[in-house]
Short mmCIF file of C-alpha atoms in Angstrom, two decimals:
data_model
loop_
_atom_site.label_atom_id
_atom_site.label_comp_id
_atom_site.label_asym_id
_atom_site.label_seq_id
_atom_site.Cartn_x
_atom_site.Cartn_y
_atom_site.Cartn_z
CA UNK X 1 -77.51 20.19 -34.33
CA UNK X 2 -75.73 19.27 -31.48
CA UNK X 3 -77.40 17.05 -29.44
CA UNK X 4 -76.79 16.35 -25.46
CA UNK X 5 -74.01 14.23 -25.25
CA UNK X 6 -73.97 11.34 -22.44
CA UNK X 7 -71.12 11.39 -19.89
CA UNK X 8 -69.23 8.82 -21.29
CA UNK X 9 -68.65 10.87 -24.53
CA UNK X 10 -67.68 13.55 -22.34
CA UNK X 11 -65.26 11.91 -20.55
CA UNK X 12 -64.32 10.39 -24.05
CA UNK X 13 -63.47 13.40 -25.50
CA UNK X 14 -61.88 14.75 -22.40
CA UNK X 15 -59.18 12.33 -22.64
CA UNK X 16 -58.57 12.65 -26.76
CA UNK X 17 -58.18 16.23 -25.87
CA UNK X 18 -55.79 15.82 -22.88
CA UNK X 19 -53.79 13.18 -24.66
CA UNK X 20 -53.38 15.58 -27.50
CA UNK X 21 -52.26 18.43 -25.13
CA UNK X 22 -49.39 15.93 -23.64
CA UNK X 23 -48.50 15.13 -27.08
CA UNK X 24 -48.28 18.07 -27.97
CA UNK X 25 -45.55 18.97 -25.25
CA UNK X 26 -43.98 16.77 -25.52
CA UNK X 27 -43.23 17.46 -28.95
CA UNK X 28 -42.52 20.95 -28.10
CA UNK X 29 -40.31 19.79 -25.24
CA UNK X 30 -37.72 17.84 -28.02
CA UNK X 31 -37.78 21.04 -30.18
CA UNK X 32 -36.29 22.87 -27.15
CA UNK X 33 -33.85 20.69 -25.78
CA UNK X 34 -33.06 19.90 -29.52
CA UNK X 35 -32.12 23.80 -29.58
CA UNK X 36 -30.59 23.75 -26.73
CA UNK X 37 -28.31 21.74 -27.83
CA UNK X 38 -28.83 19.00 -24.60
CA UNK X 39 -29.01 15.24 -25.35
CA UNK X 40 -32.27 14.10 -26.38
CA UNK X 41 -32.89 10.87 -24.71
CA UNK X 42 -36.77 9.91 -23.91
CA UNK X 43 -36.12 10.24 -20.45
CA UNK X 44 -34.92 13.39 -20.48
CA UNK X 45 -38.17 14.49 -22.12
CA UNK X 46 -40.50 12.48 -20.10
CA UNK X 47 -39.21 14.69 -16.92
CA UNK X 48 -39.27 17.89 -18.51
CA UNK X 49 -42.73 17.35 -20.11
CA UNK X 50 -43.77 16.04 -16.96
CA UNK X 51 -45.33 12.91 -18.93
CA UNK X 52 -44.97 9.33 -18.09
CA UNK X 53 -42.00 7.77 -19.93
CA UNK X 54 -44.78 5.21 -21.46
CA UNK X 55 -45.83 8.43 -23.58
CA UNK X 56 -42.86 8.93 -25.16
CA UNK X 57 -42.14 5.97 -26.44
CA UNK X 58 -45.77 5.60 -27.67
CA UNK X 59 -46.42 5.51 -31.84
CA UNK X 60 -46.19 9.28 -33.19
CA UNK X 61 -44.03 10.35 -30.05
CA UNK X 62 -40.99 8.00 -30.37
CA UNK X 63 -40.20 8.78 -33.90
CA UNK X 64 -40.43 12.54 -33.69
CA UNK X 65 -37.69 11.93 -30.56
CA UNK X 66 -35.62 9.04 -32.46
CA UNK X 67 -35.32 11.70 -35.75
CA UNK X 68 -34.34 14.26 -33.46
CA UNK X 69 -31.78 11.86 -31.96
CA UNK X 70 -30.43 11.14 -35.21
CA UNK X 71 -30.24 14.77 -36.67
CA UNK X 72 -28.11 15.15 -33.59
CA UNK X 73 -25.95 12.63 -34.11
CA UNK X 74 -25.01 13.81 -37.21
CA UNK X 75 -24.14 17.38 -35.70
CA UNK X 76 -20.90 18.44 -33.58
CA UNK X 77 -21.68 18.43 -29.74
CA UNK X 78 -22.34 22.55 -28.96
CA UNK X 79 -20.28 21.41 -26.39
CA UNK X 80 -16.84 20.81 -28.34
CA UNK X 81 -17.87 23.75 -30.14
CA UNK X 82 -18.09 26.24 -27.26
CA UNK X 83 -15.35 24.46 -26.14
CA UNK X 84 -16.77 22.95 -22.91
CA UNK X 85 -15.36 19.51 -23.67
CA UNK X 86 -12.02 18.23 -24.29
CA UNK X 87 -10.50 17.32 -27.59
CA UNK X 88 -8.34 14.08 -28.10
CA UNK X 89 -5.44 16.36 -28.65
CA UNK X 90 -5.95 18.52 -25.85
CA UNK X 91 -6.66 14.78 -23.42
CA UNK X 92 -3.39 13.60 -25.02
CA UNK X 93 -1.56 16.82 -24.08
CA UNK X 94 -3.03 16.51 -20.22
CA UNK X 95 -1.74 12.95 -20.19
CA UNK X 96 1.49 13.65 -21.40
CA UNK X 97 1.91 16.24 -18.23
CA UNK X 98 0.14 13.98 -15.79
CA UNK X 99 3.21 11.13 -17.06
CA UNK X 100 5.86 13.98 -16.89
CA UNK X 101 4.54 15.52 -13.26
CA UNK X 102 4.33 11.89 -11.67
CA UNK X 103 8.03 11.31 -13.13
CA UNK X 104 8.89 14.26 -11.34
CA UNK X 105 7.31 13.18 -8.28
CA UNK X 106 9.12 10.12 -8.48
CA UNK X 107 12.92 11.50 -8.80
CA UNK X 108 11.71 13.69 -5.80
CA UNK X 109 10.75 10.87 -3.80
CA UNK X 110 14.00 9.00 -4.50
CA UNK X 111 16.01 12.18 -3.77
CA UNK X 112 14.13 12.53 -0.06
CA UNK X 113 14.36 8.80 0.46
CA UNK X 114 18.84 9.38 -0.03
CA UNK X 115 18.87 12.13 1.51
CA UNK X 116 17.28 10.52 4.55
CA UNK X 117 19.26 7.25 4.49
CA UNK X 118 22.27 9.64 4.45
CA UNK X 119 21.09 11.34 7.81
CA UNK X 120 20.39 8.27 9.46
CA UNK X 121 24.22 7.11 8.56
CA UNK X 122 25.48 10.18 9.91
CA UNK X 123 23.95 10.09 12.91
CA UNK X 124 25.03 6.33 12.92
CA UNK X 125 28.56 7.69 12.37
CA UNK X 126 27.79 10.12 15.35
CA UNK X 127 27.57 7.66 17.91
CA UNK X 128 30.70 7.31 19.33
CA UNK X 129 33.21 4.34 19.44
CA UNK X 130 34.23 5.18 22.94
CA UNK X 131 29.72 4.56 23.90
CA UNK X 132 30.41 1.48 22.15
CA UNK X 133 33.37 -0.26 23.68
CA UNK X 134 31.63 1.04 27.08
CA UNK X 135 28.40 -0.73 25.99
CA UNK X 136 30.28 -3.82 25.04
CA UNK X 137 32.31 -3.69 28.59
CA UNK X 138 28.88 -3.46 30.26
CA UNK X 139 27.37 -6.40 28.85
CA UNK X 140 30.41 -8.73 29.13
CA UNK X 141 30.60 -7.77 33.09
CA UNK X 142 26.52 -8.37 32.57
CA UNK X 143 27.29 -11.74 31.42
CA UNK X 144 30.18 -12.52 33.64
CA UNK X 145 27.59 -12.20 36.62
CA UNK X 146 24.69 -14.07 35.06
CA UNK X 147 27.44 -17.23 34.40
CA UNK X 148 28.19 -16.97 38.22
CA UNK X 149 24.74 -16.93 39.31
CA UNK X 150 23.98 -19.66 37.18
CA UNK X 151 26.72 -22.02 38.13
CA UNK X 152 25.73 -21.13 41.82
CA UNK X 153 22.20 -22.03 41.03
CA UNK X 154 23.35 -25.30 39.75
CA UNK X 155 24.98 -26.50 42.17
CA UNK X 156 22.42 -25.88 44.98
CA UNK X 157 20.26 -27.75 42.70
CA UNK X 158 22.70 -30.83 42.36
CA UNK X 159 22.89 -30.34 46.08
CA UNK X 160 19.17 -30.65 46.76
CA UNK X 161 18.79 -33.17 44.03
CA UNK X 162 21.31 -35.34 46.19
CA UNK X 163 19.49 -34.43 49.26
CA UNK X 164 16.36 -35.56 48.37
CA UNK X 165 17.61 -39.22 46.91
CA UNK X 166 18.62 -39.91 50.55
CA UNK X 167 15.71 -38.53 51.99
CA UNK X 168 13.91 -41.28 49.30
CA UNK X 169 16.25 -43.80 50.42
CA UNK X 170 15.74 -43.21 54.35
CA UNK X 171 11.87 -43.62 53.37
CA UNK X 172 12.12 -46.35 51.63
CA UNK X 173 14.38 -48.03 54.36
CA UNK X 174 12.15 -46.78 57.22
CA UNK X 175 8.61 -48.23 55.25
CA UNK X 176 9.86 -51.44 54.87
CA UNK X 177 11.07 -51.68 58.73
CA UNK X 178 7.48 -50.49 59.51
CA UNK X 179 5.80 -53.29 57.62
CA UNK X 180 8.23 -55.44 58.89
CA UNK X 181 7.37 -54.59 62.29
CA UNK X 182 3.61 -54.69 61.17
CA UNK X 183 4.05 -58.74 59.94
CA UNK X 184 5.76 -59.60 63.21
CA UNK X 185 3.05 -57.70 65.61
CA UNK X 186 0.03 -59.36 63.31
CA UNK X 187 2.16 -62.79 63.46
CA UNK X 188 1.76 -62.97 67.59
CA UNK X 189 4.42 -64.07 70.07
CA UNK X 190 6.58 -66.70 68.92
CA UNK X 191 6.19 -69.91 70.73
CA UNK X 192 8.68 -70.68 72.57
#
């Protein structure tokens, strides 16, 4: 009674059937990671199904993943119960040491930093009075030389400064002879 179906009712019922399959996995899919005891989020079965993530979500997918997410809610994590996770007692406890370790860190810190500032006094201490008053005699004779080169310098300069006004003057003298000499050549001979 059947009769020969036309392509397009193959291909029809090719695709009810595949669609069906991928349903079906995906079902199967949340029922394992479900007893896994993994999150069930829709993209974590869309990868492991291997469907798109449009599947999931469609009608007749989403809720059987959305119950599931719910039933888990309502359940302990395996995790706190196998003890992979951290309790807020047992977080408190490893903050309470972290506070304590980093206070100890702290007073050792302080204790290196005196300690050091002690060393560098002593060796402060160390250098001797007798280097000092040697350094000290140094740099006064230093100075004492540097003064006498300076006063030197300034009077070679208060020299040269006086120097050079009567060099000005001289020039000044000899242009205006020269331009006096100038007028009375352009003038002519005088007559007489």
């Amino acid at each position: 009674m059947t009769g020969k179906r036309s392509p397009r009712e193959v291909l029809a019922a090719s695709r009810r059937k595949d669609s069906r399959d991928k349903r079906a996995r995906v079902l199967a899919v949340v029922d394992q990671i479900a007893a896994r005891g993994d999150a069930v989020t829709f993209a974590a079965v869309a990868k492991e199904a291997g469907v798109s993530n449009w599947l999931v979500y469609a009608e007749g997918v989403r809720e059987h993943i959305e119950a599931a997410r719910k039933k888990q809610a309502g359940q302990p994590r395996r995790e706190t119960q196998s003890g992979l996770s951290s309790s807020a007692a047992s977080l408190r406890t490893d903050l309470e040491l972290s506070k304590q370790q980093v206070a100890a860190l702290r007073g050792e810190r302080d204790r290196l930093k005196a300690a050091l500032q002690r060393q560098l006094g002593q060796q402060l201490d160390q250098v001797g009075s007798a280097d000092l008053v040697a350094r000290v005699e140094e740099l006064t004779r230093q100075h004492e030389v540097l003064t006498a080169e300076r006063d030197t310098l300034r009077r070679e300069k208060a020299g040269l400064e006086e120097r050079l006004a009567e060099s000005e003057e001289d020039l000044a003298a000899a242009r205006s002879s020269l331009r006096r000499m100038i007028r009375a050549e352009n003038a002519g001979p005088s007559p007489a």
